[in-house]
PDB file of C-alpha atoms in Angstrom:
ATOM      1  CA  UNK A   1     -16.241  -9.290  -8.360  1.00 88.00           C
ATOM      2  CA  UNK A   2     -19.256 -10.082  -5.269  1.00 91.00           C
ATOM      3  CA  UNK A   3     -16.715 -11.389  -3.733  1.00 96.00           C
ATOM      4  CA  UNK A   4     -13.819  -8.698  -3.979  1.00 95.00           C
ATOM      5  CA  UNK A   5     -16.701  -6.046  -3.326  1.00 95.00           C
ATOM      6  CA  UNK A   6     -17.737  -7.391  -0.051  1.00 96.00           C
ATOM      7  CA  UNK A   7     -14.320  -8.386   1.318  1.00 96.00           C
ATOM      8  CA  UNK A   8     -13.792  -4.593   0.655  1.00 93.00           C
ATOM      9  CA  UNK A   9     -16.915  -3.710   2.342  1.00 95.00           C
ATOM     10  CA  UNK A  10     -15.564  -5.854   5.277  1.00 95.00           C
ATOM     11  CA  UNK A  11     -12.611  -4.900   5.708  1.00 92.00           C
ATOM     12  CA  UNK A  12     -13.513  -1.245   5.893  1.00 88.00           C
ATOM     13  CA  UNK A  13     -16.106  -1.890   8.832  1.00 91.00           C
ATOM     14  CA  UNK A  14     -12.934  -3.503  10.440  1.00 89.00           C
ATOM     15  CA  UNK A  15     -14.454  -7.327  10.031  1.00 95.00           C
ATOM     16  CA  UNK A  16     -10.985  -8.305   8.800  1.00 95.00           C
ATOM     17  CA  UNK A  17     -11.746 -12.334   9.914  1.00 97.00           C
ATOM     18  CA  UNK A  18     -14.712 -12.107   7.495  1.00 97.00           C
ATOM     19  CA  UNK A  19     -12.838  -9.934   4.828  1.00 96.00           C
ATOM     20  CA  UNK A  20     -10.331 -12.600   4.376  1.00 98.00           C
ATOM     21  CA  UNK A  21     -12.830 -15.371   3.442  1.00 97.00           C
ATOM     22  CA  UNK A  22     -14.654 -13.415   1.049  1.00 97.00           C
ATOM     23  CA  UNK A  23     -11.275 -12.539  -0.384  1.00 98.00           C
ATOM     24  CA  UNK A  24     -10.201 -16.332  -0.160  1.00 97.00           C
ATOM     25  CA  UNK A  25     -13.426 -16.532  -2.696  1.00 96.00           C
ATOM     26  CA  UNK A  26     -12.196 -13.838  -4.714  1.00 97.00           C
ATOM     27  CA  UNK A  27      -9.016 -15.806  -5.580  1.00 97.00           C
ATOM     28  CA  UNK A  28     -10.499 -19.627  -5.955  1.00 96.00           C
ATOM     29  CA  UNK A  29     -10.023 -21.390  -8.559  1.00 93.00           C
ATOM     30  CA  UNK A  30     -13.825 -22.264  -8.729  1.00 93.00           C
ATOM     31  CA  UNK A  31     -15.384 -18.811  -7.492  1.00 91.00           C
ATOM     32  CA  UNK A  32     -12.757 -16.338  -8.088  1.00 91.00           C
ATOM     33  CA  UNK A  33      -9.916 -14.934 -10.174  1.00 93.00           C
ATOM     34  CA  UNK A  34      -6.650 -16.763  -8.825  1.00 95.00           C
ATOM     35  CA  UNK A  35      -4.690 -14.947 -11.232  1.00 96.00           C
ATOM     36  CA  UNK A  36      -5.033 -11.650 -10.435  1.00 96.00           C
ATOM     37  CA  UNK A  37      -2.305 -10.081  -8.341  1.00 97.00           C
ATOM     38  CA  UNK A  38      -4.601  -7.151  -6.704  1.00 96.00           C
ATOM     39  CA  UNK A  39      -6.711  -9.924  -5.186  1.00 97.00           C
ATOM     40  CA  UNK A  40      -3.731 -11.841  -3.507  1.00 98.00           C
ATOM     41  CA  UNK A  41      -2.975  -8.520  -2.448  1.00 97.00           C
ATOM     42  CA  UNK A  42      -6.162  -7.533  -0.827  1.00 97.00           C
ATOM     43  CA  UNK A  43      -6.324 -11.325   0.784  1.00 98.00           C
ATOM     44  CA  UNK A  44      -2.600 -10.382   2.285  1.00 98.00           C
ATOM     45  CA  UNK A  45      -3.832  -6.569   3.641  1.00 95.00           C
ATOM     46  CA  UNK A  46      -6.709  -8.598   5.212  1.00 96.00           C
ATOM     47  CA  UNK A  47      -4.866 -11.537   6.579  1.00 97.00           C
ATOM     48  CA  UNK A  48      -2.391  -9.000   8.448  1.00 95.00           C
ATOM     49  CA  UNK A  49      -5.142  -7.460  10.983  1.00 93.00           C
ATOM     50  CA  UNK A  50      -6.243 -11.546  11.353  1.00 96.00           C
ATOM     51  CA  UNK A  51      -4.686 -12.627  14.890  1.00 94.00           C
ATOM     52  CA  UNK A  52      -2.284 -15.746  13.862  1.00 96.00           C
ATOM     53  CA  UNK A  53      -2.054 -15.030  10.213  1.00 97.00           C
ATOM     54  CA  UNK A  54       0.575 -13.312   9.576  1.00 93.00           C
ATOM     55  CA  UNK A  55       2.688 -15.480   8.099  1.00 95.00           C
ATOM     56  CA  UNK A  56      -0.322 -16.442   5.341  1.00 97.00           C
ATOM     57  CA  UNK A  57      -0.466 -12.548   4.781  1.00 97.00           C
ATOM     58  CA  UNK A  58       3.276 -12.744   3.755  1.00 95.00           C
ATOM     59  CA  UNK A  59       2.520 -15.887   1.498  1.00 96.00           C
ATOM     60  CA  UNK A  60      -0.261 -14.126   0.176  1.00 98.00           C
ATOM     61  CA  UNK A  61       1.925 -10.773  -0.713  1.00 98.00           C
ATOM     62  CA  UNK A  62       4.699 -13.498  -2.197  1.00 97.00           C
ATOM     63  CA  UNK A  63       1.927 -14.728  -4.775  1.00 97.00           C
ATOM     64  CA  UNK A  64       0.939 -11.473  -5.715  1.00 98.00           C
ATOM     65  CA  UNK A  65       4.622 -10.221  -6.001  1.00 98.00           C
ATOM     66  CA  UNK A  66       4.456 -13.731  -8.362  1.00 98.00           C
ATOM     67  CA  UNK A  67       1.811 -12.333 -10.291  1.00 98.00           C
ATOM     68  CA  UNK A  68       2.991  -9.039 -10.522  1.00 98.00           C
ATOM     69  CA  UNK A  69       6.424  -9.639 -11.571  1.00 97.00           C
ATOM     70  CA  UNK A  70       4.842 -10.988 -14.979  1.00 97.00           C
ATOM     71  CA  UNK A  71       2.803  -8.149 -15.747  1.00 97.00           C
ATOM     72  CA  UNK A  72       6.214  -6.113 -14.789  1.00 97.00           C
ATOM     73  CA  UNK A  73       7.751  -8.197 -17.097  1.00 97.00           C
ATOM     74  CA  UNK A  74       5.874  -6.761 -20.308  1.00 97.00           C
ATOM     75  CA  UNK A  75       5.427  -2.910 -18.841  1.00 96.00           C
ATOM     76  CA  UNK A  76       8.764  -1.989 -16.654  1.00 96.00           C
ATOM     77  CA  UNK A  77       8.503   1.280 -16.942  1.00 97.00           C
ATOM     78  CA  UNK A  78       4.968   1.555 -15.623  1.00 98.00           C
ATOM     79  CA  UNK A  79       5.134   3.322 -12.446  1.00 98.00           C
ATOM     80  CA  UNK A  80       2.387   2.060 -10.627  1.00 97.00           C
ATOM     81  CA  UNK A  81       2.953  -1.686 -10.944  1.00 98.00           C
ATOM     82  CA  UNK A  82       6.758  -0.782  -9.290  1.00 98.00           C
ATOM     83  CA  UNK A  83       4.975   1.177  -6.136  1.00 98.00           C
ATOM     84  CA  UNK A  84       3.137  -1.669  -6.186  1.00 98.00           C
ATOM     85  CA  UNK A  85       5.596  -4.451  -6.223  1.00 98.00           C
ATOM     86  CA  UNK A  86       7.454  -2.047  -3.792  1.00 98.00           C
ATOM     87  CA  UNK A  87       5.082  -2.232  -1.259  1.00 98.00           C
ATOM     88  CA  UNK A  88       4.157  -6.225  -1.387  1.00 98.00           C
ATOM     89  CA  UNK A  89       8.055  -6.364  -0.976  1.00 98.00           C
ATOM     90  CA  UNK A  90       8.016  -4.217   2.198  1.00 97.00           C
ATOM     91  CA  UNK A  91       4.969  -6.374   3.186  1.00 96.00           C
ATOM     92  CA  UNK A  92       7.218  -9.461   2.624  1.00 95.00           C
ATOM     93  CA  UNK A  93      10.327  -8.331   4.026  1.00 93.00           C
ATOM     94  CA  UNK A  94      12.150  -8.075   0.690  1.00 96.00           C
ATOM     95  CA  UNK A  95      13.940  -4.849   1.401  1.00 97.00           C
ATOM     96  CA  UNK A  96      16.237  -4.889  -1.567  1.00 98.00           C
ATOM     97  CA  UNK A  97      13.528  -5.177  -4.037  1.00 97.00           C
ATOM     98  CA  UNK A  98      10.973  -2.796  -2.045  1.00 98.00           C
ATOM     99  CA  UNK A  99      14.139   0.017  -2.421  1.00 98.00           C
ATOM    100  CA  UNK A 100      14.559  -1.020  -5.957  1.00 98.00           C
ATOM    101  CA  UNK A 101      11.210  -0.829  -7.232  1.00 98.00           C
ATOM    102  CA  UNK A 102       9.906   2.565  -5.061  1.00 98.00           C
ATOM    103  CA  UNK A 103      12.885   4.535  -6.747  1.00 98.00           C
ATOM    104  CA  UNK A 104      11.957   3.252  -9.642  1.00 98.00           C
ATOM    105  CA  UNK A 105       8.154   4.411  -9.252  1.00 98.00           C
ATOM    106  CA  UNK A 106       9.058   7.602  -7.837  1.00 98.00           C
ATOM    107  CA  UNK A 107      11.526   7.962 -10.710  1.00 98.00           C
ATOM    108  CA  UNK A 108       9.083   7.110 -13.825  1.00 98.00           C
ATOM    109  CA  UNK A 109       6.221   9.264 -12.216  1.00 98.00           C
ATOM    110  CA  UNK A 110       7.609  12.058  -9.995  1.00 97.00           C
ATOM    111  CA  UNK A 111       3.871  13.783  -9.653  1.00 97.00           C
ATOM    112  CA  UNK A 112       1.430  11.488  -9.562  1.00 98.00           C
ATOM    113  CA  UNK A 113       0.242  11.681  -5.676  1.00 98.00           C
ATOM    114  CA  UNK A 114      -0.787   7.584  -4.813  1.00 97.00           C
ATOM    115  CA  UNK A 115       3.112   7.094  -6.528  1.00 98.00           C
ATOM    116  CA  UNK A 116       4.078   8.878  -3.404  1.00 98.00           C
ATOM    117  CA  UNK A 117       1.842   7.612  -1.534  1.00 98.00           C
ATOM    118  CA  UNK A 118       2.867   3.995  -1.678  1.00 98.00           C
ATOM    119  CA  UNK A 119       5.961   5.484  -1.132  1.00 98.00           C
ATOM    120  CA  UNK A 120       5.429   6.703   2.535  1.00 98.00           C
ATOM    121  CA  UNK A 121       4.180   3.676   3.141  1.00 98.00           C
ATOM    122  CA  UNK A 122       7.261   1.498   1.746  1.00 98.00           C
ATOM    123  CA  UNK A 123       9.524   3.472   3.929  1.00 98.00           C
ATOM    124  CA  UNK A 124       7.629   3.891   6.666  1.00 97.00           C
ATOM    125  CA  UNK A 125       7.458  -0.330   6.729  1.00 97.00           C
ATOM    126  CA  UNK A 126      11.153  -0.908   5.739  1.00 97.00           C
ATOM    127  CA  UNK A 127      12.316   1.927   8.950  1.00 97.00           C
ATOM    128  CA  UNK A 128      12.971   4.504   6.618  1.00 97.00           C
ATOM    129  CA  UNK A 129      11.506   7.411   8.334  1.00 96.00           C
ATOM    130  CA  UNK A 130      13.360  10.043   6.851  1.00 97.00           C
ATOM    131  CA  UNK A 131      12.310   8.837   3.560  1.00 98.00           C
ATOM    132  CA  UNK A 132       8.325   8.266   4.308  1.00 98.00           C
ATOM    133  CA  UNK A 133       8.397  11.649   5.759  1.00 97.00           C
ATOM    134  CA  UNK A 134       9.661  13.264   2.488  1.00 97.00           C
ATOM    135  CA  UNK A 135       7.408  10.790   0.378  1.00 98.00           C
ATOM    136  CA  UNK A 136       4.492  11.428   2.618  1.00 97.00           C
ATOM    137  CA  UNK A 137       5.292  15.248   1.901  1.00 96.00           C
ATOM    138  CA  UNK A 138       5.188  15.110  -1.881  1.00 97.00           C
ATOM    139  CA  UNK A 139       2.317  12.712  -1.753  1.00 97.00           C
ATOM    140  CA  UNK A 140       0.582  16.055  -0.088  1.00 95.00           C
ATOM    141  CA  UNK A 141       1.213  18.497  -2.471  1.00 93.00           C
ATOM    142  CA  UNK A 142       0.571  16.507  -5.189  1.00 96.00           C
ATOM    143  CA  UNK A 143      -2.784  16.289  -4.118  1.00 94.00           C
ATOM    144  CA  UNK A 144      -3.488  12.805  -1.982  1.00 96.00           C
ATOM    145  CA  UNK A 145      -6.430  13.209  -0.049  1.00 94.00           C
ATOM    146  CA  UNK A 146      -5.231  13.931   3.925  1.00 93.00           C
ATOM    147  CA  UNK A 147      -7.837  11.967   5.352  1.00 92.00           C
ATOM    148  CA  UNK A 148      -7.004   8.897   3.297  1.00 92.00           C
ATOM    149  CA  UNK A 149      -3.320   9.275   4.703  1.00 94.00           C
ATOM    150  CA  UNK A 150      -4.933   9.885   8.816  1.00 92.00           C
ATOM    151  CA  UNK A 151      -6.680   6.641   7.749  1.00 86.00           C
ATOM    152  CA  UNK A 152      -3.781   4.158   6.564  1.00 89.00           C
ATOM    153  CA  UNK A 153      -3.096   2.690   9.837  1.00 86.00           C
ATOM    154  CA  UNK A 154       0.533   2.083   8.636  1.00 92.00           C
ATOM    155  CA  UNK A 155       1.637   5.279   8.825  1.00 95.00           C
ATOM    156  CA  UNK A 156       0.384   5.719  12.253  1.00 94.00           C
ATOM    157  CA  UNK A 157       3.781   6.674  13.651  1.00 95.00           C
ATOM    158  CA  UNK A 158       4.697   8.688  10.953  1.00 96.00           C
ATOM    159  CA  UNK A 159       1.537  10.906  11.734  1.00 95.00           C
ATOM    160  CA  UNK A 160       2.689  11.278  15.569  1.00 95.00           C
ATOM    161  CA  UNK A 161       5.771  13.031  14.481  1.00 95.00           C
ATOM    162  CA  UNK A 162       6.200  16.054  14.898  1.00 95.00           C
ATOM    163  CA  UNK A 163       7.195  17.349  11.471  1.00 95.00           C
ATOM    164  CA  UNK A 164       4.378  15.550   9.759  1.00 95.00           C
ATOM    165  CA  UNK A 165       2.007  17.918  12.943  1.00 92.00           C
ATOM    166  CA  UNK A 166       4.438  20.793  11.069  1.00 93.00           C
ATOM    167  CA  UNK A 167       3.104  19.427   7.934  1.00 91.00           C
ATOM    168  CA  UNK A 168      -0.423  19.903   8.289  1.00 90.00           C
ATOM    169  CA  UNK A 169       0.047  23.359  10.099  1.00 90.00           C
ATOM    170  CA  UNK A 170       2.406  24.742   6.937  1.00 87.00           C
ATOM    171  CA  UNK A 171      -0.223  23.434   4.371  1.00 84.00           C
ATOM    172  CA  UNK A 172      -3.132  25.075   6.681  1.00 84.00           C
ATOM    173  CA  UNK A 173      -1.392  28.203   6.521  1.00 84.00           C
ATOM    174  CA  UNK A 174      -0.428  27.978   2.798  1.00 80.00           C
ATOM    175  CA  UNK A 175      -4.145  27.580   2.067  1.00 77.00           C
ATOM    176  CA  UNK A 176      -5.124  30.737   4.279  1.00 78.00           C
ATOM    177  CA  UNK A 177      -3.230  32.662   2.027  1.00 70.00           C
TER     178      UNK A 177
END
């Protein structure tokens, strides 16, 4: 847990180098909790912003798909472990099983905001513009914070187009009324 909580604190002052060796803690065999999927995951969000290690972030994502799969295996129809697995598999370049598992997600829990979320982002990193747009849309108005979404540097293209700019202005004027 130390370690998770400061390879979060890391990461979010932008010392991704030193995020991914508290995170390599995290998931030791002797320090951390190697089986635990969000960890891989957080080691592979870390790695990507690490010059060079790329291809460990994608070997990272690939364990925690691993991982994930098994607790899939006993809850399929739980909607955040398929944005989840969604998302690794955009991460991983699985595009088949990123589509697969986001409809799924979006299917099982057509309100809840971070499903929609994850969404936007699965689309948005498989080239699916169209589709992070719309999922970026409902992840709005089901409530996902704004600023969290102007923060995910993934979806930084998505937030220079125009019709998410159209977006914010509709919702502005929405909330004037």
């Amino acid at each position: 847990e130390l370690y998770t909580n400061l390879g979060n604190a890391l990461f979010n002052r932008g010392d991704y180098l030193g995020a991914v060796h508290a995170f390599k803690n995290a998931v030791s065999e002797k320090k951390g909790s190697p089986g635990n999927y969000l960890l891989w995951a957080n080691l592979a969000d870390a790695q990507r912003w690490v010059p060079g290690q790329i291809e460990l972030s994608r070997d990272s994502y690939r364990r925690a798909i691993t991982l994930i799969k098994v607790v899939l295996q006993r809850s399929p129809d739980d909607p955040k472990i398929n944005s989840r697995l969604a998302l690794y598999s955009a991460y991983s370049g699985l595009r088949d099983d990123a589509l697969k598992h986001v409809a799924q997600a979006v299917l099982l829990a057509p309100t809840l905001p971070d499903i929609h979320f994850r969404a936007s982002l699965t689309y948005e990193l498989l080239g699916k513009g169209n589709e992070a747009m719309a999922a970026v849309r409902q992840a709005i108005e089901h409530g996902y914070p704004i600023n969290l979404i102007e923060s995910a540097p993934d979806l930084l293209t998505l937030r220079r187009d125009v019709r998410y700019q159209k977006l914010l202005i509709d919702m502005e004027r929405n909330q004037k009324k």
